[in-house]
XYZ file of C-alpha atoms in Angstrom:
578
model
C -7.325 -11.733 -31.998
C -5.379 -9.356 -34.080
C -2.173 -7.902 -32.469
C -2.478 -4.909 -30.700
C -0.345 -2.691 -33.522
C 0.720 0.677 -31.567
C 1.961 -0.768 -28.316
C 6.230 -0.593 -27.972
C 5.610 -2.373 -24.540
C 6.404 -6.056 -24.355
C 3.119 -6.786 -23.475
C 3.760 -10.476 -22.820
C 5.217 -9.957 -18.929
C 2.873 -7.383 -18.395
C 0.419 -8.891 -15.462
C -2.413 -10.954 -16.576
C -4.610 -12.072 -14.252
C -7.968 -10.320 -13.635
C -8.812 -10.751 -10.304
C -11.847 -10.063 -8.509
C -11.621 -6.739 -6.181
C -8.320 -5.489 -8.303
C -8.264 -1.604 -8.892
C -9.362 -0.071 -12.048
C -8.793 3.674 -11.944
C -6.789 6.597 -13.634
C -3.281 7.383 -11.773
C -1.925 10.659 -11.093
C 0.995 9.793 -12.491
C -0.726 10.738 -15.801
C -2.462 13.553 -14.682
C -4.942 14.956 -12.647
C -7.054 12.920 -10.460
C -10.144 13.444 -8.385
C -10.448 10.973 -5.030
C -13.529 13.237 -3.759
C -15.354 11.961 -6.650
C -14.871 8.603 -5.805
C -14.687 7.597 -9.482
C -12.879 4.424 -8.609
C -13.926 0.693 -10.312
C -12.671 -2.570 -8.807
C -13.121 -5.840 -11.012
C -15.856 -7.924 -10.115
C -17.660 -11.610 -10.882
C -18.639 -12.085 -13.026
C -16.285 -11.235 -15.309
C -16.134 -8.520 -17.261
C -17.608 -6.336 -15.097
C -16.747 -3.413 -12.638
C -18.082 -1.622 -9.684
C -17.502 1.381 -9.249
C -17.183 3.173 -5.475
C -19.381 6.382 -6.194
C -21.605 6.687 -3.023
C -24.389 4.567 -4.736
C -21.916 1.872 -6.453
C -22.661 1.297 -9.649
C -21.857 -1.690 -11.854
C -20.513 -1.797 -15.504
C -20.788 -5.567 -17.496
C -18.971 -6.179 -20.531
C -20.173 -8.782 -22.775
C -16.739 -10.330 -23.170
C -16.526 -13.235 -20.799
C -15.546 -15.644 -23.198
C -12.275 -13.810 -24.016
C -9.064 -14.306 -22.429
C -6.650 -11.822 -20.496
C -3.326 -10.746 -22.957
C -2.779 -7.519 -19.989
C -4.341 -6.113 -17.344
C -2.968 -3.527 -15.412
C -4.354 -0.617 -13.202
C -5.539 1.344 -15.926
C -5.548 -0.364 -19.203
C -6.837 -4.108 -20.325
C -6.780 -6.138 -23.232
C -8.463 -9.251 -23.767
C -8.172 -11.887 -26.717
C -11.046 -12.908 -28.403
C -11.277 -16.963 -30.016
C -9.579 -17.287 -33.151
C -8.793 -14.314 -35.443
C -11.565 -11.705 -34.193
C -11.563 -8.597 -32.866
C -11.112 -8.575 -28.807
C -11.687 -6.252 -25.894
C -9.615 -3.389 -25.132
C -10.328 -0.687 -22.178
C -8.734 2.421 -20.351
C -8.780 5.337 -19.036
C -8.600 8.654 -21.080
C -9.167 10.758 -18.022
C -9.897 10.232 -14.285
C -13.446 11.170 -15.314
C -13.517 9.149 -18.599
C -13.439 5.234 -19.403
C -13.103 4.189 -22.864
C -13.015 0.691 -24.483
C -13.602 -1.382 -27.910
C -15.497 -4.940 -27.609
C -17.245 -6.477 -30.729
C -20.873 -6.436 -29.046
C -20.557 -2.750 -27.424
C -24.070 -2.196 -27.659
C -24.899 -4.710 -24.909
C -22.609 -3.015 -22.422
C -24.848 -2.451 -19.505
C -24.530 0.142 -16.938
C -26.631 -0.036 -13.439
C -26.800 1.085 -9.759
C -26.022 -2.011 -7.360
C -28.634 -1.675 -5.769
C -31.507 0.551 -7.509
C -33.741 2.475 -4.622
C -36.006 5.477 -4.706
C -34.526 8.500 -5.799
C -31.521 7.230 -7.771
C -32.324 7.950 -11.842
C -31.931 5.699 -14.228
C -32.717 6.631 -18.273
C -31.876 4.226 -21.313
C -32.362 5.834 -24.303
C -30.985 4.163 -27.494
C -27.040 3.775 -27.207
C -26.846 5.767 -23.831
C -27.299 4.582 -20.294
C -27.900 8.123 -17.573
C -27.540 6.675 -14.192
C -27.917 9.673 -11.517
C -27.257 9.986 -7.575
C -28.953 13.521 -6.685
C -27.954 13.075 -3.332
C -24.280 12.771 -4.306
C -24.248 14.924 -7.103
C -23.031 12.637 -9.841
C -23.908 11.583 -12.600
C -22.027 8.406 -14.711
C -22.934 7.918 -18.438
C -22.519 5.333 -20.885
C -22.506 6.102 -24.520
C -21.765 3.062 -27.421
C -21.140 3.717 -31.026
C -20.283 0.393 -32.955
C -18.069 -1.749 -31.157
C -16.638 1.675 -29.186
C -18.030 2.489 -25.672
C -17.222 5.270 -23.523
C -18.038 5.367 -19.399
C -18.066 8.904 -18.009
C -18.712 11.102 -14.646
C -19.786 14.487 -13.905
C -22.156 16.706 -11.667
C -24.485 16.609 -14.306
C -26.139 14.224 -16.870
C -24.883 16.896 -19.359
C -21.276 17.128 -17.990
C -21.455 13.347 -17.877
C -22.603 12.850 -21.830
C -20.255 15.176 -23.344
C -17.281 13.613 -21.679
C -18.453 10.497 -22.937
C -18.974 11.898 -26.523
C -15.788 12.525 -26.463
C -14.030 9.362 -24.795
C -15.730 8.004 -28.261
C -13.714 9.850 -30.013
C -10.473 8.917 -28.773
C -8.518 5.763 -29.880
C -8.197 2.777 -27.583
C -4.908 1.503 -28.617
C -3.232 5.553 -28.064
C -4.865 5.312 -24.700
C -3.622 2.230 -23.822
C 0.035 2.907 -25.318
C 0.080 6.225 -23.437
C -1.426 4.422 -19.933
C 1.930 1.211 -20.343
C 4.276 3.889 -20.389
C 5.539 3.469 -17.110
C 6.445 -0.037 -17.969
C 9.376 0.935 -20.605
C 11.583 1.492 -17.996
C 10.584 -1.305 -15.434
C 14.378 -3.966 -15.599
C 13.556 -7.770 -17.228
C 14.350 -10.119 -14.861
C 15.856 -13.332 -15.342
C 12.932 -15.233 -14.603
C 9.995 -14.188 -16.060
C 7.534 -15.021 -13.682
C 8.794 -12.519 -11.400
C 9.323 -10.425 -14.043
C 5.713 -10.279 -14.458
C 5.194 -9.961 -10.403
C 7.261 -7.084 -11.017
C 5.105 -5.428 -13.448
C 1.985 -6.044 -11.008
C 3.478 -4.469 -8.575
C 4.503 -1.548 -10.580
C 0.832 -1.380 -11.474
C -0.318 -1.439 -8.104
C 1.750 1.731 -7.063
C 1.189 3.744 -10.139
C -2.942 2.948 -9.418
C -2.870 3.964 -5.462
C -0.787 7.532 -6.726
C -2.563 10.460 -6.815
C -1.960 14.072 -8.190
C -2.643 17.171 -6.350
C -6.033 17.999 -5.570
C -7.820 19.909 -2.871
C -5.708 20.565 0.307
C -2.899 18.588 -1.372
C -0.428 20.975 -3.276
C 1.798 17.832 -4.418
C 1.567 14.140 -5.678
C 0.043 11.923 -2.524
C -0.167 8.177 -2.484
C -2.894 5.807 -0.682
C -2.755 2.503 0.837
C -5.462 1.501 -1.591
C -8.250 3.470 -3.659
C -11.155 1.218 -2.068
C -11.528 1.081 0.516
C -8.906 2.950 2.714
C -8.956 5.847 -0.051
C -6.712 8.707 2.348
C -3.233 9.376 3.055
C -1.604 7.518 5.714
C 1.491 8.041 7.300
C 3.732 5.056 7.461
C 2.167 3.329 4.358
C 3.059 6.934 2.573
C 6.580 5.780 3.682
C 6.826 2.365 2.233
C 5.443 3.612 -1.074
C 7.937 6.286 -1.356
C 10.805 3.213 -0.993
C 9.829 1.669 -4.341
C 8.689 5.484 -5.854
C 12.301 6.302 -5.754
C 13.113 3.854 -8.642
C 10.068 5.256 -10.952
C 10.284 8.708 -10.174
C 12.274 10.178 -7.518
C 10.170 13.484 -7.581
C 6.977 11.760 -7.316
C 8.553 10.505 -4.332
C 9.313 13.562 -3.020
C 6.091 15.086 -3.185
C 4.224 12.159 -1.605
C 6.784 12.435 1.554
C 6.314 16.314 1.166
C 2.446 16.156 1.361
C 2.668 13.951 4.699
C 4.497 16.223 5.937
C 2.918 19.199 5.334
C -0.068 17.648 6.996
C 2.093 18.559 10.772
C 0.155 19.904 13.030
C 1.272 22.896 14.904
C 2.785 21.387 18.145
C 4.971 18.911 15.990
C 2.596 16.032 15.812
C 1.950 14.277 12.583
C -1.341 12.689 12.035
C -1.683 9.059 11.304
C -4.032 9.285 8.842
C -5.179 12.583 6.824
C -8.196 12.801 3.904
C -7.814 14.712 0.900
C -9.683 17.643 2.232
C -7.465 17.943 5.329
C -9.202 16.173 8.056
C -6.869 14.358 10.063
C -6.966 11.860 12.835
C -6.063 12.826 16.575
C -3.010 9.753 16.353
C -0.061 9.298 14.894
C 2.086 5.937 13.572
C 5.532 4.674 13.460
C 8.395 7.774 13.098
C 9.781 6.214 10.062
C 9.474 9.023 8.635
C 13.730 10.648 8.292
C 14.310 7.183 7.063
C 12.370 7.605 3.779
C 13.580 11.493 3.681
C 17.100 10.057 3.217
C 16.756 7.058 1.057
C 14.554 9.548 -1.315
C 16.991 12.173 -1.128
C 19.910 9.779 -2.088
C 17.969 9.185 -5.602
C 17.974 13.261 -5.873
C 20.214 14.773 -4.447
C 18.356 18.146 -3.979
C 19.722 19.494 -1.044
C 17.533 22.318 -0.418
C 14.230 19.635 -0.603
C 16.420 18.071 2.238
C 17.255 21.115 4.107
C 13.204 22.129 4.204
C 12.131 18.239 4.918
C 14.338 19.146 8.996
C 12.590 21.309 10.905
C 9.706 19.333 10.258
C 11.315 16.083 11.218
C 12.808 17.400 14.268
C 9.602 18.893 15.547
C 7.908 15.512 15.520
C 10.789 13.371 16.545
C 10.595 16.169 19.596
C 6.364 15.469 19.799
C 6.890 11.885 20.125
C 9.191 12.607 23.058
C 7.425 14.776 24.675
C 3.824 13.302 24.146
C 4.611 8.975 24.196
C 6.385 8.846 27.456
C 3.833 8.629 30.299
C 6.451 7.312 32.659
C 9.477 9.627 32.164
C 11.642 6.544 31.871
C 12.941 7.646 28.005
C 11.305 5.162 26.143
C 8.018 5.250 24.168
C 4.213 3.878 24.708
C 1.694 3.592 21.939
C -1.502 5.149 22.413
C -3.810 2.713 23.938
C -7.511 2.405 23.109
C -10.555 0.752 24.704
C -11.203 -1.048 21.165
C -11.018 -4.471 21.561
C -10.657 -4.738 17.281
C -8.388 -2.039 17.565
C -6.754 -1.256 20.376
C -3.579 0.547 19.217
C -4.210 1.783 16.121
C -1.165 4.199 15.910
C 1.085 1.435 16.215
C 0.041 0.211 12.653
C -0.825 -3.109 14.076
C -4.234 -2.180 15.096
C -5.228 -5.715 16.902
C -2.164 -7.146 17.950
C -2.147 -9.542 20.676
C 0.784 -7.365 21.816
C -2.300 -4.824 22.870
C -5.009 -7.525 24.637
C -4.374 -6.702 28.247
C -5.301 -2.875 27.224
C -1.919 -1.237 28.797
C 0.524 1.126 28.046
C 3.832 -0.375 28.035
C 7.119 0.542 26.593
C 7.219 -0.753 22.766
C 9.984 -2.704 21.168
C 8.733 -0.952 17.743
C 8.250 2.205 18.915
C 11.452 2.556 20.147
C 13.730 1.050 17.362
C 11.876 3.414 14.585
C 12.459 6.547 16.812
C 16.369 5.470 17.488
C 16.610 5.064 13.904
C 14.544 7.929 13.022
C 17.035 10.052 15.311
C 19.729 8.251 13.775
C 18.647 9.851 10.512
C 17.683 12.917 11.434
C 21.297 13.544 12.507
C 22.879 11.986 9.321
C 20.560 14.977 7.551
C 22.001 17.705 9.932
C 25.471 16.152 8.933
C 24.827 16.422 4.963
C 23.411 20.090 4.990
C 26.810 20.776 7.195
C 25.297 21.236 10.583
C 27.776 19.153 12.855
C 26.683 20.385 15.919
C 23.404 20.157 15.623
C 23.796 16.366 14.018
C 25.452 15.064 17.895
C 22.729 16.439 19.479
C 20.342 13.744 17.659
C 23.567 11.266 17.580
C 23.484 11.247 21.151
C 19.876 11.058 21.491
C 20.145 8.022 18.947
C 22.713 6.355 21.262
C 21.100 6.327 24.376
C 17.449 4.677 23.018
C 19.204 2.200 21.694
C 21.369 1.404 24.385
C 18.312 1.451 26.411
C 16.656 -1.094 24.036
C 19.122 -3.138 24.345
C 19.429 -2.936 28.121
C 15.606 -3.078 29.157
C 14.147 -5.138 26.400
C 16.266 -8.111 25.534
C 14.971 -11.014 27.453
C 19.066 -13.342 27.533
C 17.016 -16.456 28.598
C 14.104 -16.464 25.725
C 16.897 -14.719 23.675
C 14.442 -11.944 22.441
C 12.794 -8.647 22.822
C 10.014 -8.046 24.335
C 7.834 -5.187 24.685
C 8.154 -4.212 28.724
C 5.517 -3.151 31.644
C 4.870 0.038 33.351
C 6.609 -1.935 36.225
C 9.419 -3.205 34.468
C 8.685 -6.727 33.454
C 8.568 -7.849 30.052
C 5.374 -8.410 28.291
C 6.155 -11.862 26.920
C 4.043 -12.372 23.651
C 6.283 -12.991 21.012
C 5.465 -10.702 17.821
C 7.168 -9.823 14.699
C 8.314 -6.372 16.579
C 10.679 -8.104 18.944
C 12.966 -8.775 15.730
C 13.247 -5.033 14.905
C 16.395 -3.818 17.165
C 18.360 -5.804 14.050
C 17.654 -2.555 12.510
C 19.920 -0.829 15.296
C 23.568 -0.777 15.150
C 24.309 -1.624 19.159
C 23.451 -5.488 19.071
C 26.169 -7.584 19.947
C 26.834 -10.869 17.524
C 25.268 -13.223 20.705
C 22.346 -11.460 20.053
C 21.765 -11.612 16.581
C 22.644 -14.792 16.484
C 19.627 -15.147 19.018
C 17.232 -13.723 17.230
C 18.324 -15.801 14.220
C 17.526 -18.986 16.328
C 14.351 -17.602 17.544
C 13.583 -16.785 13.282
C 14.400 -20.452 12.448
C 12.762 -22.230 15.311
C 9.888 -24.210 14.436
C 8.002 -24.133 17.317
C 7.706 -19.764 16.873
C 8.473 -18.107 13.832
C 9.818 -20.922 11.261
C 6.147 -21.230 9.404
C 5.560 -22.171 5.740
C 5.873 -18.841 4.876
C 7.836 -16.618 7.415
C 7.577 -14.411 9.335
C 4.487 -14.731 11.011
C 2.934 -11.395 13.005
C 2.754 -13.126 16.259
C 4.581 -16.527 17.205
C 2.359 -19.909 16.195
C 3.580 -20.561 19.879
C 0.923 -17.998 20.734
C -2.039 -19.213 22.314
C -3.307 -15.897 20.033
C -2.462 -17.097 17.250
C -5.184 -16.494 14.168
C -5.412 -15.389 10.731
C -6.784 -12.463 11.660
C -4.470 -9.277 10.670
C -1.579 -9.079 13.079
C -2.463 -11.841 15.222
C -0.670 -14.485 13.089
C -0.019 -13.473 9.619
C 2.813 -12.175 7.656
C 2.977 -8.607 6.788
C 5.739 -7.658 3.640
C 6.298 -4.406 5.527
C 7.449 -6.315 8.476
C 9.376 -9.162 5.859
C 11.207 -6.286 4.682
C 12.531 -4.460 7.734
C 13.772 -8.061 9.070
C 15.676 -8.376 5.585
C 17.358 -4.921 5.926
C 18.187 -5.303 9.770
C 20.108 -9.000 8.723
C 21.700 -7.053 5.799
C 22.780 -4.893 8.483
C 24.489 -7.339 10.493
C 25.816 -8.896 7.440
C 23.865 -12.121 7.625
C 23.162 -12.399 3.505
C 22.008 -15.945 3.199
C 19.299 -15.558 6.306
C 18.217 -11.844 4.487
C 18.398 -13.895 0.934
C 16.357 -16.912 2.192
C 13.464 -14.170 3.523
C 13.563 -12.257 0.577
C 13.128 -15.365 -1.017
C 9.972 -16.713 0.685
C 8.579 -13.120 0.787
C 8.566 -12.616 -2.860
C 7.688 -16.494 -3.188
C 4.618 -15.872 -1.068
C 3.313 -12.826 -2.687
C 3.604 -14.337 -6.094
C 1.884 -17.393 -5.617
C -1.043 -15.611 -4.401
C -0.830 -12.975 -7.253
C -1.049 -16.008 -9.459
C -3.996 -17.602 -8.338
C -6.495 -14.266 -7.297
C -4.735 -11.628 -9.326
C -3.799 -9.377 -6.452
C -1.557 -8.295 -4.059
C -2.976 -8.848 -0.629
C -2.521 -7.026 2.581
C -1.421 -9.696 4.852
C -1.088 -13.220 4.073
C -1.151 -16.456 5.901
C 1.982 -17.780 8.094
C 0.813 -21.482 7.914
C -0.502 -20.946 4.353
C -3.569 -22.982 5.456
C -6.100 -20.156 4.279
C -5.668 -18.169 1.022
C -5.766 -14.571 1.715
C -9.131 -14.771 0.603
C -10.301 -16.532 3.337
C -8.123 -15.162 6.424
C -9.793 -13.397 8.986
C -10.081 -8.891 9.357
C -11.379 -7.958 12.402
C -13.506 -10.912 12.844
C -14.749 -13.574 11.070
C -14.686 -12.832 6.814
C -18.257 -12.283 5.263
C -18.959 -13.803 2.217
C -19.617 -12.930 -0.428
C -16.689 -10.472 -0.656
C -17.786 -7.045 -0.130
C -16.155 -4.159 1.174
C -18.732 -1.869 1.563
C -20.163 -5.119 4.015
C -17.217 -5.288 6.334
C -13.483 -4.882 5.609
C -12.323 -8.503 4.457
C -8.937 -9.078 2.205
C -7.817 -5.265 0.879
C -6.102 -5.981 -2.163
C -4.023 -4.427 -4.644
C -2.575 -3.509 -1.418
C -0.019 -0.767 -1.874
C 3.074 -1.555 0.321
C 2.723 -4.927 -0.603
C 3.118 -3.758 -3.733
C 5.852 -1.275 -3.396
C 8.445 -3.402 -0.854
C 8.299 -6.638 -3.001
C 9.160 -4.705 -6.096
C 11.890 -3.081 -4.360
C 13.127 -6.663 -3.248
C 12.854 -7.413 -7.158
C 14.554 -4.465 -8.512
C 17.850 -5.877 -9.866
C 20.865 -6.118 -7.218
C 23.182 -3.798 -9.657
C 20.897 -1.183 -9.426
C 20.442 -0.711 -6.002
């Protein structure tokens, strides 16, 4: 194939693997973006083809399967074609607006998935009309020579001209304006990871959105298809990596969160881009990624308007999540046996089967930290007195952790009963009070035993969600398998206590784990296997997987998962630049 000419991005640890279910979509990050429209492909088999998520999915096939991958990334592709001819290039000029180059354009095919009465299809000469009247959309392909352009509107008409003029446009600009995020992404020493690196990158800049709607600032998702809103937490963990791309960015995404507060304080768990929120909310983590954003900026008024809204819902939690009085917290318990606590963020723990409230090892630690931080703010905009009112505050749920929660015989913590004995199913949550400053040395050094132990936590690829000791135990979400979100709190709560080698040798495995499984699907995965005995491919959601792979079947194996995504590259990012 000949070179690529334009392109001052060293294209060669860019990621390149085209895996089925990636994302394919524009990214706010270069400009405006439409979710409602659902104008969002994912890469399918066979290859090349994508489906896009309009209401009534349609699929796009490129006659190209004989060429190999040089890049793919979230928005941009280029393929090599045998020997010296010309290959396949594609991106996106616009959210609305796909363009591409491949030698045989005029056998690019464009269809609904499934084709039923009332959908429209027209072929007429070089253009494909495909139209949903019940959705309103319309998505057009248009081929001129080895040039093809893929485009939405409301209308057949809006469609076509958009189209007309994605034809226009040159693929190689595109694509050189779509890698620029990747100029200032740090070489590694090895370039596998590297190229992890870059994937991840890709990931993040594909789930971030620009304003639209209700949304007055950037926003970021867990993942275009299927999950598609804003969540809380997840918003969070994006914002961690964010910082290192664009601090701003950042800002906005942590601004638009909260922004979504309702009156009495609460923040929702989950909010959609036209404002409807859920009735829950989800871990406070929330002053946590206020400061670590803030210490990339430095803009103290951002910081000084980010307070009252943190206090208010540090003060909802308190007020709302403690059923027994007793100053710790209880997740919201549902009657969902697939889901029973939801606004913990680990919807189907085994943690959850008996159905009860009980006071929550998680819950706790993120709101003593979360007060912790909220009181380090008060101290930076100069507010000293206000700060010891959240110090205090701070203090006492963590010495109440530590008091109530720390089972000295099993040498862990345990989530405790309404009648004060401990709930003993050993989860990934009991190793969060590393995160707090008031454990003693005999207890880290516990929990440390408990990490390495064979017979619990020390799996092939650590840490699993729930203990392998669990008669629980499955692959199934966070019954069993290792979540990166998780990985990553346990690495900064052992940095903490100044354990480096234990945080080293799980920041190890973590990245280890994610990029073998990168390498062989093309993705990053939600969750992942603790035994590695499945492939993420094959691990359970909610029930059994259902093949073939389709989301719009049942949720199996999100990928191009977005705090996946975002933590591992921030456990890549180069030491001297932390």
């Amino acid at each position: 194939m000949k070179p690529v000419q334009s392109l001052t991005v060293n294209s060669e640890l860019l990621p390149h693997i085209l895996g089925e279910g990636g994302l394919f979509a524009f990214s706010g990050w270069d400009g405006e973006t439409n979710a409602r429209s659902e104008f969002v492909a994912t890469w399918g088999e066979p290859r090349l083809s994508l489906l896009f998520h309009t209401p009534q999915r349609r699929w796009l096939y490129i006659p190209a399967q004989e060429h190999k991958v040089r890049f793919v990334t979230g928005d941009a592709c280029v393929l090599e074609a045998p020997g010296e001819g010309p290959g396949t290039k594609l991106a996106y000029a616009a959210w609305h607006t796909l363009i591409g180059e491949t030698p045989h354009a005029e056998a690019c095919l464009l269809s609904f998935e499934q084709p039923r009465q009332g959908l429209l299809t027209e072929q007429t000469g070089r253009c494909s009309i495909t139209v949903d009247p019940v959705a309103n959309d319309a998505i057009v392909l248009v081929t001129r020579g080895p040039r093809f352009a893929l485009a939405y509107g409301v209308t057949p008409e809006e469609a076509l001209g958009k189209a007309e003029q994605g034809l226009s446009l040159q693929a190689e600009a595109v694509i050189e304006e779509r890698l620029g995020i990747y100029r200032s992404i740090p070489v590694l020493a090895s370039e596998r990871e590297s190229r992890l690196l870059r994937k991840c990158v890709s990931v993040m800049k594909v789930n971030t959105l620009a304003p639209e709607a209700e949304r007055k600032r950037y926003w970021s998702t867990p993942d275009r298809v299927p999950h598609k809103h804003m969540w809380l937490w997840d918003t969070v963990f994006h914002s961690i990596a964010m910082n290192r791309l664009s601090p701003q960015i950042s800002a906005d995404c942590l601004m638009t969160m909260l922004e979504a507060q309702t009156e009495d304080g609460m923040l929702p768990h989950q909010v959609s881009v036209t404002g409807k929120a859920s009735g829950i909310t989800q871990p406070p983590i929330m002053a946590w990624g206020v400061w670590e954003n803030y210490r990339h900026h430095g803009d103290r008024a951002w910081l000084a308007e980010t307070l009252p809204r943190l206090e208010a819902y540090l003060l909802w939690n308190r007020r709302h999540r403690d059923t027994n009085g007793n100053e710790l917290l209880e997740w919201d318990i549902k009657g969902d046996v697939l889901c029973r606590s939801g606004e913990s963020g680990m919807d189907n723990s085994s943690r959850f089967d008996e159905a009860d409230k009980q006071d929550a090892v998680d819950f706790n630690v993120f709101m003593a930290r979360d007060l912790g931080y909220v009181a380090r703010i008060c101290r930076e905009l100069g507010d000293d007195e206000r700060a010891v009112n959240w110090e205090q505050l701070a203090k006492r749920t963590t010495e109440l952790i530590v008091q109530t929660m720390w089972d000295a015989e099993d040498e862990f913590f345990y989530d405790v009963r309404m009648d004060g004995r401990f709930s003993k199913v050993k989860s990934v949550s009991g190793f969060l009070p590393l995160l707090l400053d008031g454990l003693s040395e005999e207890q880290v050094d516990g929990l440390i035993r408990m990490m390495k132990d064979e017979r619990h936590f020390m799996t092939r690829y650590p840490l699993p969600s729930i203990a392998v000791s669990e008669p629980s135990w499955s692959t199934d979400m966070w019954r069993g398998p290792v979540w990166i979100n998780m990985n990553y709190l346990v690495i900064l709560g052992l940095r903490a206590h100044n354990r480096p080698e234990e945080a080293r040798w799980l920041q190890e495995r973590t990245i280890e784990l994610v990029n073998r499984y990168y390498e062989a699907y093309g993705v990053t995965f939600e969750y992942y296997d603790s035994k590695d005995e499945r492939p993420p491919v094959a691990c359970d959601r909610k029930g059994p997987r259902k093949q073939p792979y389709n989301i719009r079947a049942k949720y199996d194996s999100i990928r191009d998962y977005h705090w996946t995504a975002a933590l591992v590259a921030d456990l890549l990012w180069p030491a001297e630049q932390h």
